[in-house]
Coordinates of C-alpha atoms in Angstrom, one line a residue:
X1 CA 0.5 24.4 5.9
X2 CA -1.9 23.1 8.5
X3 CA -3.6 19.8 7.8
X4 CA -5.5 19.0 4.5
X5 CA -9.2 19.3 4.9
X6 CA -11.5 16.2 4.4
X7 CA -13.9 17.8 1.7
X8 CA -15.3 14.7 -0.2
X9 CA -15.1 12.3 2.0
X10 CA -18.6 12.0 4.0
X11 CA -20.0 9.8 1.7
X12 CA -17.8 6.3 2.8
X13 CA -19.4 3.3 1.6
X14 CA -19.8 1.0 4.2
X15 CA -18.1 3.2 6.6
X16 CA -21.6 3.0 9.0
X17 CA -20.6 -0.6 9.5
X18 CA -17.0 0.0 10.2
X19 CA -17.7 0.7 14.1
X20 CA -17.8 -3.3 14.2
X21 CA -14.9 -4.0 11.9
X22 CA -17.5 -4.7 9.0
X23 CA -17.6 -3.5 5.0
X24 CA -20.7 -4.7 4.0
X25 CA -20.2 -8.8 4.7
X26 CA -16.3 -8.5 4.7
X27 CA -14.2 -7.2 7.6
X28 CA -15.1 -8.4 11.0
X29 CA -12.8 -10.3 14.0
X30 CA -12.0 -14.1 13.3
X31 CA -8.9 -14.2 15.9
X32 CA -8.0 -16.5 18.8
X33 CA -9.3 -15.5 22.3
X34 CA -6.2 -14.9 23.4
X35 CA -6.2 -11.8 20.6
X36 CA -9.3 -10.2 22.1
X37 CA -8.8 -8.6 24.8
X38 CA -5.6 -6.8 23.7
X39 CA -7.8 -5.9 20.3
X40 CA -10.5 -4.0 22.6
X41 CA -8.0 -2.2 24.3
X42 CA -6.4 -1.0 20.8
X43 CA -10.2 -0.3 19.3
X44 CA -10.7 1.7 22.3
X45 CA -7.2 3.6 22.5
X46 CA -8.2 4.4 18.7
X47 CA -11.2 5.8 19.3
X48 CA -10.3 8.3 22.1
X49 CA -7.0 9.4 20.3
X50 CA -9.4 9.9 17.0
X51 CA -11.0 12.1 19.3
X52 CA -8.5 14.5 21.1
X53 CA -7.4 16.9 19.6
X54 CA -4.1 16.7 21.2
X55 CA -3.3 13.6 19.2
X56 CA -4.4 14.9 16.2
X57 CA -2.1 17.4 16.2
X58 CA 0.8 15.6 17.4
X59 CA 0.1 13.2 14.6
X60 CA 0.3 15.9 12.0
X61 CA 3.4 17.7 13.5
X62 CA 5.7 14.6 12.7
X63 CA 3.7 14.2 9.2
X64 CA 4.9 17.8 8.6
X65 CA 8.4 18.1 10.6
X66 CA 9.4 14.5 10.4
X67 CA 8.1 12.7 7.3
X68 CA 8.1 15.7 5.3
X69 CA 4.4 16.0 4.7
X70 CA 2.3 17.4 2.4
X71 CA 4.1 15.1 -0.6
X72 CA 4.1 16.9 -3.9
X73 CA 1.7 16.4 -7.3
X74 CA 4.5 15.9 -10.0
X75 CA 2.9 16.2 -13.3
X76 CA 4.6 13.3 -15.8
X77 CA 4.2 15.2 -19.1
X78 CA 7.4 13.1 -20.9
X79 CA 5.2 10.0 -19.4
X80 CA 2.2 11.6 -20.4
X81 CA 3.3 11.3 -23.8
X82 CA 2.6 7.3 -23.9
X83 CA -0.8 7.5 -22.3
X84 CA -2.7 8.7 -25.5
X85 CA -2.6 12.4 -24.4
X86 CA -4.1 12.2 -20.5
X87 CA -1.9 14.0 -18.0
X88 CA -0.3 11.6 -15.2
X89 CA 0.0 13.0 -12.2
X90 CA 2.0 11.7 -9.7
X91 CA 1.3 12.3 -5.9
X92 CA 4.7 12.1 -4.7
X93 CA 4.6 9.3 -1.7
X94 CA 7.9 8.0 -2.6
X95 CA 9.3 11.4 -1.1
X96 CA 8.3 10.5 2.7
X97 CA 10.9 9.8 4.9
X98 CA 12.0 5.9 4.3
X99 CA 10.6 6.2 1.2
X100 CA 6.8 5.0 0.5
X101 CA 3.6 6.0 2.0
X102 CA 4.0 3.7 4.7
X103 CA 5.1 6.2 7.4
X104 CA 2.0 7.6 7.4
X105 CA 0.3 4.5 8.8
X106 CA 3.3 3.7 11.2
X107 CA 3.9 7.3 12.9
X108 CA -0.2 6.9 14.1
X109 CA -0.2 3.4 15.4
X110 CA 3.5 3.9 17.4
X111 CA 1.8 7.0 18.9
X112 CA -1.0 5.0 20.2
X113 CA 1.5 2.2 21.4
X114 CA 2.9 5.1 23.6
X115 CA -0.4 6.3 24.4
X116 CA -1.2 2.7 26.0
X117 CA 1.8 2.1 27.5
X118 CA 3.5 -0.5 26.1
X119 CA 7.2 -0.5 25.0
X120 CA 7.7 -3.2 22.2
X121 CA 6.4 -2.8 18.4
X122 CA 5.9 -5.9 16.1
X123 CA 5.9 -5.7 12.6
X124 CA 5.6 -7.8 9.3
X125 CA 6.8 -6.6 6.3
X126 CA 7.1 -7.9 2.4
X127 CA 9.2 -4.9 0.0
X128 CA 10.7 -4.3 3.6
X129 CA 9.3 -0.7 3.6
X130 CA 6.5 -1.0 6.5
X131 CA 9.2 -2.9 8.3
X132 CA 11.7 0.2 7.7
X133 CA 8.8 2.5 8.9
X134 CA 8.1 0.9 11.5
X135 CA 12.0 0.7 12.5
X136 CA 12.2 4.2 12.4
X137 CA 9.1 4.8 14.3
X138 CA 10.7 2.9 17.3
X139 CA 13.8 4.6 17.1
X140 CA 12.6 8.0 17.5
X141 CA 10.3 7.1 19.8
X142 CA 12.6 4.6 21.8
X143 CA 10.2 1.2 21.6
X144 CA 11.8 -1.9 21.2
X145 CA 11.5 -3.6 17.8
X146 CA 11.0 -7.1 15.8
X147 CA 10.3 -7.2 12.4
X148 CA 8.9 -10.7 10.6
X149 CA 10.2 -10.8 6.6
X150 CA 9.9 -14.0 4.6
X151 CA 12.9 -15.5 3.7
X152 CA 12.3 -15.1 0.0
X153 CA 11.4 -11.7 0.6
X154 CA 14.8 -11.0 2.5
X155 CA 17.0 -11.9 -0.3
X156 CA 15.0 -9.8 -3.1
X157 CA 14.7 -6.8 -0.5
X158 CA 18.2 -7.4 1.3
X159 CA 18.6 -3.5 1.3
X160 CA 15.9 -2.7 3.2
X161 CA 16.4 -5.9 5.7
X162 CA 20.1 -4.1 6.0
X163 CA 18.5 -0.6 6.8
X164 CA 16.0 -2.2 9.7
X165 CA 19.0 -3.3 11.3
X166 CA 20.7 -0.2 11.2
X167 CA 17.5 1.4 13.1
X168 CA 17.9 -0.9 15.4
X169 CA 15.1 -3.4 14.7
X170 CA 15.5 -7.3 15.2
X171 CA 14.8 -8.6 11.8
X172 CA 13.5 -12.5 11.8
X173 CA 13.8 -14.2 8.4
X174 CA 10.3 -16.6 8.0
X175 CA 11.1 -19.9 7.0
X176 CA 7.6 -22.0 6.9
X177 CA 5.0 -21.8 4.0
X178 CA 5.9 -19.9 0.6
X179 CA 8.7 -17.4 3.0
X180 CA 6.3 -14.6 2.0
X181 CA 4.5 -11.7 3.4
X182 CA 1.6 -14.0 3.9
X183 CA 4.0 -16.6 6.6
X184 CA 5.2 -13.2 7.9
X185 CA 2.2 -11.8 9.2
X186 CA 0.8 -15.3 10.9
X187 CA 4.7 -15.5 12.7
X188 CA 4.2 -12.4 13.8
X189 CA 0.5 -12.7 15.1
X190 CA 2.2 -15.8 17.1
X191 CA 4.4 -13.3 18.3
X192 CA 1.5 -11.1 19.5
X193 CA -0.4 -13.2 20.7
X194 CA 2.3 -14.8 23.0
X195 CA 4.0 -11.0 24.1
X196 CA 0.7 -9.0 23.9
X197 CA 1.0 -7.5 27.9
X198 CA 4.2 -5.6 26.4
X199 CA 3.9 -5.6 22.7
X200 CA 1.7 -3.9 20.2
X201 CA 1.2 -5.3 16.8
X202 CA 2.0 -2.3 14.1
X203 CA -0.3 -4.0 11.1
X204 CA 1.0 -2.9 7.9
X205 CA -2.1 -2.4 5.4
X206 CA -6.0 -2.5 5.7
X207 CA -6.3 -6.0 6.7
X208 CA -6.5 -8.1 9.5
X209 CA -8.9 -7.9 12.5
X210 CA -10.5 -5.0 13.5
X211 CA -9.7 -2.4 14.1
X212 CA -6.6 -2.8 11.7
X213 CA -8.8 -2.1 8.6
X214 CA -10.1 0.8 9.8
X215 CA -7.4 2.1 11.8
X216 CA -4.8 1.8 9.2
X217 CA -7.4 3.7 6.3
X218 CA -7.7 6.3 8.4
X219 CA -4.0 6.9 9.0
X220 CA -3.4 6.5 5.1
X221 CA -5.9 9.0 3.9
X222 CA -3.9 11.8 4.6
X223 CA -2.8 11.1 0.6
X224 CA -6.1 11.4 -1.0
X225 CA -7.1 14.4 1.5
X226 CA -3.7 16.0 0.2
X227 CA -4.1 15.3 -3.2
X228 CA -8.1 16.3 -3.6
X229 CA -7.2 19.5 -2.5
X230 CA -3.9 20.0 -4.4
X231 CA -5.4 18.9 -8.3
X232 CA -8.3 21.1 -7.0
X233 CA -6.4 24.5 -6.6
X234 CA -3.8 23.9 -9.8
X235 CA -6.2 22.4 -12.1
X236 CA -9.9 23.9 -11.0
X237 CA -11.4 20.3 -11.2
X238 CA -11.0 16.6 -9.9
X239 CA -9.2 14.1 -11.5
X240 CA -11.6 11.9 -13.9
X241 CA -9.4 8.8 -12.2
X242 CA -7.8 7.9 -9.3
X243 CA -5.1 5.0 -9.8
X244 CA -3.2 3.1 -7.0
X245 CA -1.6 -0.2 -7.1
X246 CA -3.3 -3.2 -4.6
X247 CA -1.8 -5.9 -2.6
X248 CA -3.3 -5.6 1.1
X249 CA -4.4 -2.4 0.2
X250 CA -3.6 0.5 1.8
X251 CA -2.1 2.9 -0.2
X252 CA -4.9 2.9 -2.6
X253 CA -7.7 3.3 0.2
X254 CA -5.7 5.8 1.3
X255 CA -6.0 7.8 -2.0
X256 CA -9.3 6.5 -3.1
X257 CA -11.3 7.6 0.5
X258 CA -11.1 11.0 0.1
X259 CA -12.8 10.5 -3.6
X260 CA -15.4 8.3 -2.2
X261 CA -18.2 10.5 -2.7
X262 CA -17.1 12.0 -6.0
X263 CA -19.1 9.7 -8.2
X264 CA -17.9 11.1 -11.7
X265 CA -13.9 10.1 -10.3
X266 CA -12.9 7.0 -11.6
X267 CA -11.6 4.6 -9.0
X268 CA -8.9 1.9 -10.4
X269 CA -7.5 -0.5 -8.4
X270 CA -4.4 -2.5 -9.8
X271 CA -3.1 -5.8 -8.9
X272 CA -0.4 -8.1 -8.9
X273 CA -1.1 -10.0 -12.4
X274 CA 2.2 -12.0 -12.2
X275 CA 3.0 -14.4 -14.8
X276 CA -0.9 -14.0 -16.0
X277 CA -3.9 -15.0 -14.2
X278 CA -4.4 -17.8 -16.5
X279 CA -1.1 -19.2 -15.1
X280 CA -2.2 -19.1 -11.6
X281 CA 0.8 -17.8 -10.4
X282 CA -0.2 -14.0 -9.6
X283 CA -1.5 -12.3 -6.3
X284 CA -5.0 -11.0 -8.3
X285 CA -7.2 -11.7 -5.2
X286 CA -9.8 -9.3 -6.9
X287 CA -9.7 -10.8 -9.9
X288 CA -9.7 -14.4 -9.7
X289 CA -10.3 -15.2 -5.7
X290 CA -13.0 -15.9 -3.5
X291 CA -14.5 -15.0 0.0
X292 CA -12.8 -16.5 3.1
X293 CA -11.3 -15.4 6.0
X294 CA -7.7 -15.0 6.2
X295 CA -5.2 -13.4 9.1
X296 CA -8.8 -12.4 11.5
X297 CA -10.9 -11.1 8.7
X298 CA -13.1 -11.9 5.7
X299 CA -12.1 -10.7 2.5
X300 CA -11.7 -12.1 -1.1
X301 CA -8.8 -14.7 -1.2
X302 CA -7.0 -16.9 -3.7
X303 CA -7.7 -20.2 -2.5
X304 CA -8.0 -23.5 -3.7
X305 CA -11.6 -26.2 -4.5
X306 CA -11.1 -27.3 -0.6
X307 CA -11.4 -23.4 0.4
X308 CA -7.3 -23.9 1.4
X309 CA -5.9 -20.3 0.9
X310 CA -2.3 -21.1 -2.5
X311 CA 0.0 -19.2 -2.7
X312 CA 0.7 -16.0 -4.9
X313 CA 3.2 -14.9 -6.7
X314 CA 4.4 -11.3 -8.0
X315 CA 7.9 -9.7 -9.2
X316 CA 6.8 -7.2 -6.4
X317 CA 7.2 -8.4 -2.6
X318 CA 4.5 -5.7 -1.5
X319 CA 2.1 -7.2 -3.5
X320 CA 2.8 -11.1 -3.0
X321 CA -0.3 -11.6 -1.0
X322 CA -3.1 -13.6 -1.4
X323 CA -5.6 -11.7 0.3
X324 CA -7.1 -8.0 0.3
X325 CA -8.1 -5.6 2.6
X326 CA -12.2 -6.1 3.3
X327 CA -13.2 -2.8 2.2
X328 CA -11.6 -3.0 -1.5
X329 CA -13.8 -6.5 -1.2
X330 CA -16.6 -4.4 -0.6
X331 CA -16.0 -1.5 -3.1
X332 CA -15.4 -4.4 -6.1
X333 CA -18.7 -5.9 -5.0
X334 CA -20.9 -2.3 -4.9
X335 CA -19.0 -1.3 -7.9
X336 CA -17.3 1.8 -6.7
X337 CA -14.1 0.6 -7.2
X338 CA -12.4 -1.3 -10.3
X339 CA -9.3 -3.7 -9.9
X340 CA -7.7 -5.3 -12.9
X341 CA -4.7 -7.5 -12.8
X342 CA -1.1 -6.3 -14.4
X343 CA 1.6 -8.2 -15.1
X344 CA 5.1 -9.1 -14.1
X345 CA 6.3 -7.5 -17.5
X346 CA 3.9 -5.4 -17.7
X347 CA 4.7 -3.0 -14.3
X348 CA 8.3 -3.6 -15.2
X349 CA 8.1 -2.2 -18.8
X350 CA 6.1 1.1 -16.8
X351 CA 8.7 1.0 -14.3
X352 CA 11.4 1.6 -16.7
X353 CA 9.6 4.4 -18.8
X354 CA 9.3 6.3 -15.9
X355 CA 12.9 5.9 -14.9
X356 CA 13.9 7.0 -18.3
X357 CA 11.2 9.3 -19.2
X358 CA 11.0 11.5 -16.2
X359 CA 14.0 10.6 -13.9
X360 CA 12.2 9.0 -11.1
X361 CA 12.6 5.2 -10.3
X362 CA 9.2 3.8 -8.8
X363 CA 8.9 0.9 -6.0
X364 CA 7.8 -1.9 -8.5
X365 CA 4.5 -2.1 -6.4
X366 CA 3.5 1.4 -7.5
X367 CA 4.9 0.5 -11.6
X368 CA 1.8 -2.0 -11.5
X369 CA 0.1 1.3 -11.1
X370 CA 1.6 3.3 -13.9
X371 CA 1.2 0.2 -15.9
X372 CA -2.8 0.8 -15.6
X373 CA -2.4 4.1 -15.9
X374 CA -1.2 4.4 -19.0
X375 CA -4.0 2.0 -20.2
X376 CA -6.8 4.1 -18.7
X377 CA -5.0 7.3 -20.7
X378 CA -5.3 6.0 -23.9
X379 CA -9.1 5.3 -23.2
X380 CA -10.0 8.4 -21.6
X381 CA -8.1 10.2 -24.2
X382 CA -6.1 13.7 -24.3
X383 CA -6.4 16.2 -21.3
X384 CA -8.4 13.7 -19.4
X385 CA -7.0 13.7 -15.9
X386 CA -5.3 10.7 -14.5
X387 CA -3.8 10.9 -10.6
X388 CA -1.8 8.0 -9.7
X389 CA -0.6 6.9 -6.1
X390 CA 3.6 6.7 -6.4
X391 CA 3.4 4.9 -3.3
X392 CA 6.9 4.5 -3.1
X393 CA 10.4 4.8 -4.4
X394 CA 12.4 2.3 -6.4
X395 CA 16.1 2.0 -4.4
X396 CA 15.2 -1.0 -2.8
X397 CA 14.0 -3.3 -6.3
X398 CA 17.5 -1.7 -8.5
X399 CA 18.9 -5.4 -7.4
X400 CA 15.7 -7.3 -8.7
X401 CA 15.6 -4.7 -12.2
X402 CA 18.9 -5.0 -12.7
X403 CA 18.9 -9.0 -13.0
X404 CA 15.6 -8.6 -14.9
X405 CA 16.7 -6.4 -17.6
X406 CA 19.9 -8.6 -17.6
X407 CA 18.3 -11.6 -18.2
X408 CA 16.1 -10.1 -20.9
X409 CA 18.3 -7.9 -22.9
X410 CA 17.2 -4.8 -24.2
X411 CA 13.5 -4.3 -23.1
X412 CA 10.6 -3.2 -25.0
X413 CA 10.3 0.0 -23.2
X414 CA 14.3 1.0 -24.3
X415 CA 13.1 0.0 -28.3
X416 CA 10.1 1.8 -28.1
X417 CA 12.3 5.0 -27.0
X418 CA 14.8 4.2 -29.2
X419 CA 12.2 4.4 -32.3
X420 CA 10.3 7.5 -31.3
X421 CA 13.3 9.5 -30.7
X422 CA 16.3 8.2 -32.7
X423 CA 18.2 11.8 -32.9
X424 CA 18.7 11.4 -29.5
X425 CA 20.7 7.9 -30.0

């Protein structure tokens, strides 16, 4: 199968302001000076592999030969059942190689490390799946790598800190701040910014300085190209809605671009609710924060009266972030986009009715996801139909569901089976 075509995708709000890193007011370069120069040179090295052809196709080779490219469109029907009649469908990141969409992203920026000439890749990571991708990268293409993981975020995800160092990759626990994704990425910007003649920084979602946001969208929207074209030819239509779940981003602007244009497709963004946004501990930077700039760009943050950014908090690492990428900033403000919060119990109810409706365990990020979902089924109603991002797969959170279905005895998702199918008891 050669490449998916990009039908849909010329109208891209805010997209004429992306040459300068900017989505509407958000985006942009707030970084030290010592940052610049090596951000030019990867701007530029973008731009001219973008171009040639040559790229492009090497690019899309190890999509299809390596990562196993184009992922599948699973349609849930058992799941379907609980959404009020819509059809789920499920486009199938979790089947990449390492497990979650984020080899998409990685495969293009260690190409361009290559193409410039450097031999060291840097990396932050929160579930621990862009820091596996990016591991994996390097050892097939022989870079040397480090990989920055909050210490909280090492114990929750100790699988996937075990499988970086299997690839070969230097994993460095963060100590400072809340030992989240957040402390990761500034320890390994110090990292950058201290190494940058040898090392290139392999940013893990659509935020950051430019070119990151831009950069890293186009590298992701490979999934919404894929899955545009593959509801088209087995269901004649588009999806009314296109569902992803949101922490920095990129898994969800790599679904939603290629609907950009499609005004009658629903675009739903969900985030990290955590214990309720009335609690203030959750990572709903879409819901509840404000503008500021955060890790060389302006976005919406969480942040406190004195503009300092707090800290989040989700069950999910991936999503334990208190910022966004700028262009979901700039979709919520134009109205293209929707992002509504979901809670810890609320992705972990989802993320056992899949297991036990369908046989697939979800990455606890992409349960916030199905969580909405099945919300947005019961309003659109039967045969209405609902594509959702399964950005990735659920071995590495079987620790942290194990001791959460421990701790809470039988869940409400195993009683609600238990009652709508008692023969099967």
């Amino acid at each position: 199968m050669s490449a998916p075509s990009r039908a849909g995708s010329d109208v891209e709000p805010g997209n004429n302001a992306a040459i300068a890193g900017r989505f509407g007011p958000y985006g942009g370069r707030y970084v030290p000076e010592a940052l610049v120069a090596a951000l030019d040179e990867l701007a530029d090295a973008y731009a001219s592999a973008k171009a040639d052809p040559a790229f492009r196709e090497a690019l899309w080779a190890l999509q299809r030969d390596y990562s196993g490219r184009p992922t599948p469109i699973t349609e849930a029907r058992r799941l379907s059942e609980h959404a009020g009649g819509a059809r789920i469908l499920l486009k199938r990141e979790d089947l990449n190689h390492t497990g979650s969409h984020k080899i998409n992203n990685v495969l293009g920026q260690s190409l361009l490390t290559q193409r410039i000439g450097k031999s060291r890749v840097i990396a932050e990571t929160g579930a621990g799946q862009h820091g596996v991708a990016t591991a994996t990268a390097a050892a097939l293409m022989g870079l040397s790598c480090t990989v920055y993981m909050g210490e909280e975020d090492t114990r929750r995800q100790a699988l996937n800190v075990a499988r970086m160092r299997l690839l070969g990759a230097e994993v460095i626990p963060v100590t400072t701040g809340s030992r989240t994704l957040k402390d990761a990425i500034n320890e390994a910007f110090r990292d950058w910014v201290t190494n940058v003649e040898t090392t290139n920084y392999v940013f893990g979602t659509v935020a950051g300085p430019h070119p990151f946001p831009t950069m890293v969208r186009d590298f992701q929207r490979v999934i919404g190209d894929e899955a545009r074209e593959q509801v088209l030819d087995r269901f004649g239509r588009l999806p009314d809605a296109v569902v992803a779940c949101v922490g920095g981003g990129s898994n969800a602007i790599g679904i939603f671009t290629a609907f950009l244009g499609d005004d009658d497709v629903r675009l739903l963004g969900l985030e990290a609710g955590g214990d309720g946004v009335e609690t203030g501990r959750h990572a709903a930077t879409l819901t509840s924060g404000l503008p500021g700039v955060l890790h060389g760009a302006r976005s919406y943050l969480l942040q406190d009266e004195n503009g300092q950014t707090i800290e989040s908090h989700s069950i999910s690492a991936g999503l334990d972030y208190p910022g966004v990428g700028p262009e979901h900033a700039y979709l919520r403000d134009i109205g293209r986009a929707s992002y509504v919060p979901v809670t810890d119990a609320e992705a972990m109810k989802a993320f056992e009715l899949l297991s036990r409706t369908e046989g697939i365990i979800p990455a606890i990020e992409s349960a916030h996801a199905l969580a909405g979902a099945l919300v947005l089924g019961r309003e659109l109603g039967p045969d209405a139909l609902i594509l959702v991002n399964l950005s990735g797969r659920g071995d590495k959170d079987v620790a942290t569901a194990s001791e959460y279905f421990d701790l809470a005895g039988q869940t409400e998702a195993e009683r609600d089976l238990a009652a709508q199918a008692p023969e099967e008891q």
